[in-house]
CSV table of N, CA and C in Angstrom, one decimal:
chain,number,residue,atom,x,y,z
P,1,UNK,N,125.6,96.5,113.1
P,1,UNK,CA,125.4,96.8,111.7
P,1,UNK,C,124.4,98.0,111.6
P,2,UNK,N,125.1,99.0,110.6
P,2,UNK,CA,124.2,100.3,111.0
P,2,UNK,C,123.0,99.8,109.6
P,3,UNK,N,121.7,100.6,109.6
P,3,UNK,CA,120.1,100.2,109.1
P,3,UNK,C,120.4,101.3,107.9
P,4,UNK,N,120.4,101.1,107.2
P,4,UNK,CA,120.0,101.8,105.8
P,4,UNK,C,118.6,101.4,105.4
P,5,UNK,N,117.6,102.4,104.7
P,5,UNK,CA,116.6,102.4,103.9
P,5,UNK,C,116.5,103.3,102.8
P,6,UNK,N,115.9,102.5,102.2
P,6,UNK,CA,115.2,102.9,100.8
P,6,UNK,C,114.0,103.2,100.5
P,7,UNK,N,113.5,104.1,100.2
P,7,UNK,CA,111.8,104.5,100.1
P,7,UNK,C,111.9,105.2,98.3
P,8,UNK,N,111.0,105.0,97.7
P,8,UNK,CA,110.9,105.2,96.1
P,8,UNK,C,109.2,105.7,95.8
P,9,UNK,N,109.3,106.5,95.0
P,9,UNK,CA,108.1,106.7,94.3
P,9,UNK,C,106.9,106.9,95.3
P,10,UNK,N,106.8,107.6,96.4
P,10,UNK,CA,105.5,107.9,97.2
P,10,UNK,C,104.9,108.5,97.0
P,11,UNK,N,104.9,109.6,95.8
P,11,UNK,CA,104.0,110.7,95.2
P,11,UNK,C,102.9,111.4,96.5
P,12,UNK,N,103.4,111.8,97.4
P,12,UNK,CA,102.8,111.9,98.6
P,12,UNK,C,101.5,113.4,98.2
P,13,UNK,N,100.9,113.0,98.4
P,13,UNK,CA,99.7,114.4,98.1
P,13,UNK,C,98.9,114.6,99.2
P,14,UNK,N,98.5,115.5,99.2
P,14,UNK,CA,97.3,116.0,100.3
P,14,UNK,C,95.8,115.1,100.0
P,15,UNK,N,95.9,115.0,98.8
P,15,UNK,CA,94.9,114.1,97.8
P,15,UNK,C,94.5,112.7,99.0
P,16,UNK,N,96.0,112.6,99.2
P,16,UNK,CA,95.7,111.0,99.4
P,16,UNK,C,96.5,110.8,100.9
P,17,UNK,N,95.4,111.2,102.1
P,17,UNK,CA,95.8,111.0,103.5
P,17,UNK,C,96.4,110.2,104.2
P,18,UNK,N,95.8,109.0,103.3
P,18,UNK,CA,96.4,107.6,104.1
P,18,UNK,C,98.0,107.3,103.8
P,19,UNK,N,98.1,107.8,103.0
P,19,UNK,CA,100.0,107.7,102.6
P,19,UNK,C,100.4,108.4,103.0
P,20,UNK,N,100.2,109.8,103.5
P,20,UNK,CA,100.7,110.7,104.1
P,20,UNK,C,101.2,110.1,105.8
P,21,UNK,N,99.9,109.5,106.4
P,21,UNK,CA,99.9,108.9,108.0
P,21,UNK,C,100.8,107.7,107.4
P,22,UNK,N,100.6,106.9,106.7
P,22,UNK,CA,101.6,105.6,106.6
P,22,UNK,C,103.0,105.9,106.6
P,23,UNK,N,103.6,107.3,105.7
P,23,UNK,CA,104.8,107.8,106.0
P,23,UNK,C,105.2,108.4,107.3
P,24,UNK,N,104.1,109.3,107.6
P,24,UNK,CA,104.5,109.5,109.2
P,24,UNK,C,105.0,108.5,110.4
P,25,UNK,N,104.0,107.7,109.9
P,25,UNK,CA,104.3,106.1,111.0
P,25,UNK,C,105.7,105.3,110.7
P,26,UNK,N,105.9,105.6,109.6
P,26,UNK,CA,107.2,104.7,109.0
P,26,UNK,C,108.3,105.6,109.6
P,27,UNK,N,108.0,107.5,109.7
P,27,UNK,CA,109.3,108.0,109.8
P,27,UNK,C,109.4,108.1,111.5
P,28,UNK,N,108.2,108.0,112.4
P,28,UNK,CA,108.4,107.5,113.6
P,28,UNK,C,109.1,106.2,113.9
P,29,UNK,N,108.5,105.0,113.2
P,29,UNK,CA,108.9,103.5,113.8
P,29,UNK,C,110.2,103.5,113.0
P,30,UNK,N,110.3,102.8,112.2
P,30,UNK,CA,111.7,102.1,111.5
P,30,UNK,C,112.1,103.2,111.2
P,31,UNK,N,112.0,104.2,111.0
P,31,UNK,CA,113.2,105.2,110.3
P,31,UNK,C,113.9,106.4,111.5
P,32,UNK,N,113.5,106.4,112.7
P,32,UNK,CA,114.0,107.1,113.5
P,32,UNK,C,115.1,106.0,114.3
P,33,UNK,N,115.5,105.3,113.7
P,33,UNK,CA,116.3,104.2,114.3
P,33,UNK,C,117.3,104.3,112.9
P,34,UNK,N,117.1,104.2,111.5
P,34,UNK,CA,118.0,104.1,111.0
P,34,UNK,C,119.3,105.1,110.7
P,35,UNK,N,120.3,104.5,110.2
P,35,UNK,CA,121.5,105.0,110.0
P,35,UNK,C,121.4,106.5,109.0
P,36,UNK,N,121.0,106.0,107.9
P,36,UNK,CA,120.3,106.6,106.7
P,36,UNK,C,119.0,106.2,106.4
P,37,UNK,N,118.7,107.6,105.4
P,37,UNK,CA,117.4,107.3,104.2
P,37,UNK,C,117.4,108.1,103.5
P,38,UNK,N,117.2,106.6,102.3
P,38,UNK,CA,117.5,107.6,100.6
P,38,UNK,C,116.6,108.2,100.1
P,39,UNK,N,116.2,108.8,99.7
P,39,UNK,CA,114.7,109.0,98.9
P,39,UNK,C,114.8,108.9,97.7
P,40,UNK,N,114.1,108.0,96.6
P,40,UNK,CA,114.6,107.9,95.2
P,40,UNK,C,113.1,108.3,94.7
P,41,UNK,N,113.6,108.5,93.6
P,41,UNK,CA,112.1,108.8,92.6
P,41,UNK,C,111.5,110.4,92.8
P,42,UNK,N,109.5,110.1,92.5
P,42,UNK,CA,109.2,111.0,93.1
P,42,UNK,C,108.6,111.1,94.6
P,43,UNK,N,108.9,112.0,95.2
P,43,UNK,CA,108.8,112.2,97.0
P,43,UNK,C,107.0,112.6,97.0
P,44,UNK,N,107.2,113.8,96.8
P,44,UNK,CA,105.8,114.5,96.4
P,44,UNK,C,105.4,114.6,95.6
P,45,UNK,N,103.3,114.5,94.8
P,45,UNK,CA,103.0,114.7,93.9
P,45,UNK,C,103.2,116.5,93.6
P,46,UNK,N,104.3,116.9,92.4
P,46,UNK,CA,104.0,117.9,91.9
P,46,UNK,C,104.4,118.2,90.8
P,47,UNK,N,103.4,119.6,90.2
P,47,UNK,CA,103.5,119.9,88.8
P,47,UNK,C,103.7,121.6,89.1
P,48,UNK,N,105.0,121.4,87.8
P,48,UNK,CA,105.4,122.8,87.8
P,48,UNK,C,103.8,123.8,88.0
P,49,UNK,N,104.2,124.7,88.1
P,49,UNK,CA,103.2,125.4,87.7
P,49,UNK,C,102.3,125.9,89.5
P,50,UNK,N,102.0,124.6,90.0
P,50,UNK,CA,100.8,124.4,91.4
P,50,UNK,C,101.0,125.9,91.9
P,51,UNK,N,100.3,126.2,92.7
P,51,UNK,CA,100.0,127.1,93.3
P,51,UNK,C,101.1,127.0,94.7
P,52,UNK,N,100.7,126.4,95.4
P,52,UNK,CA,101.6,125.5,96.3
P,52,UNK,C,101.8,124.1,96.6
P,53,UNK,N,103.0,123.9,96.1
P,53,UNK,CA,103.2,122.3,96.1
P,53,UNK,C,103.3,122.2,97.6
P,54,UNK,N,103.6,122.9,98.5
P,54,UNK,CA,103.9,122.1,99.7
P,54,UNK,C,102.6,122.1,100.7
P,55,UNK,N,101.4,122.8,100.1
P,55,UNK,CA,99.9,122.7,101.1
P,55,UNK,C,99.7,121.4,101.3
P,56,UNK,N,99.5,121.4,102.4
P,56,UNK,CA,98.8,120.2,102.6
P,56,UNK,C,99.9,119.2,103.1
P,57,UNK,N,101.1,119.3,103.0
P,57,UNK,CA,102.4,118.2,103.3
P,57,UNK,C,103.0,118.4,104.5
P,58,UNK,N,102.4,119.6,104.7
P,58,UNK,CA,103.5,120.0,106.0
P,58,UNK,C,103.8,119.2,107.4
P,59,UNK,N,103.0,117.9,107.6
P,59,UNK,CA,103.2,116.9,108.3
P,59,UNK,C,104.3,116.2,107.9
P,60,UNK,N,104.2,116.0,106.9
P,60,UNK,CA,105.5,115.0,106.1
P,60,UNK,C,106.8,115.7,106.5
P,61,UNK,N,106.7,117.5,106.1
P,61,UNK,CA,107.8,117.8,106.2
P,61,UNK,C,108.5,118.0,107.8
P,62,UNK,N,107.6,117.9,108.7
P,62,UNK,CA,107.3,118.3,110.1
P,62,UNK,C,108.4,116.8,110.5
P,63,UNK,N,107.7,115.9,110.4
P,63,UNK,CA,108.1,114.6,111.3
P,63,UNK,C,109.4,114.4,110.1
P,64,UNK,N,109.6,114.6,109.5
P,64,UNK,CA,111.3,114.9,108.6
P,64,UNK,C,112.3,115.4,109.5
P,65,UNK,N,111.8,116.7,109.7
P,65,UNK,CA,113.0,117.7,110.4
P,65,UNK,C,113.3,117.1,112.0
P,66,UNK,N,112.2,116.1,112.6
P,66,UNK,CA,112.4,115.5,113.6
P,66,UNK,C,113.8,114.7,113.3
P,67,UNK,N,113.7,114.0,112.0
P,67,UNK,CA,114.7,112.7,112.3
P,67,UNK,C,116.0,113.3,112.0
């Protein structure tokens, strides 16, 4: 049976490190095994406008392009 997941609303920010490592760990352990993964909601904290929305995320987006 192939592993589907679902991940919603992580508002991931540079703000807030510990969610940033908890998603890295999640996209190493259970998510490099699943079939899929949806992303619903919002992914990252951002507002039009930011200077750069993606400072500071580049881990998130790093261990992504792995899976």
């Amino acid at each position: 049976m192939q592993k589907h997941l679902f991940i919603s609303d992580l508002h991931l920010s540079p703000e807030r490190p510990e969610i940033i490592q908890l998603f890295v760990q999640f996209m190493t352990h259970q998510a490099s095994t699943a079939h899929s993964l949806y992303i619903l909601g919002d992914f990252v904290e951002y507002w039009l406008g930011d200077d750069d929305a993606a400072e500071g995320l580049s881990e998130v987006f790093s261990c992504m392009k792995q899976q």
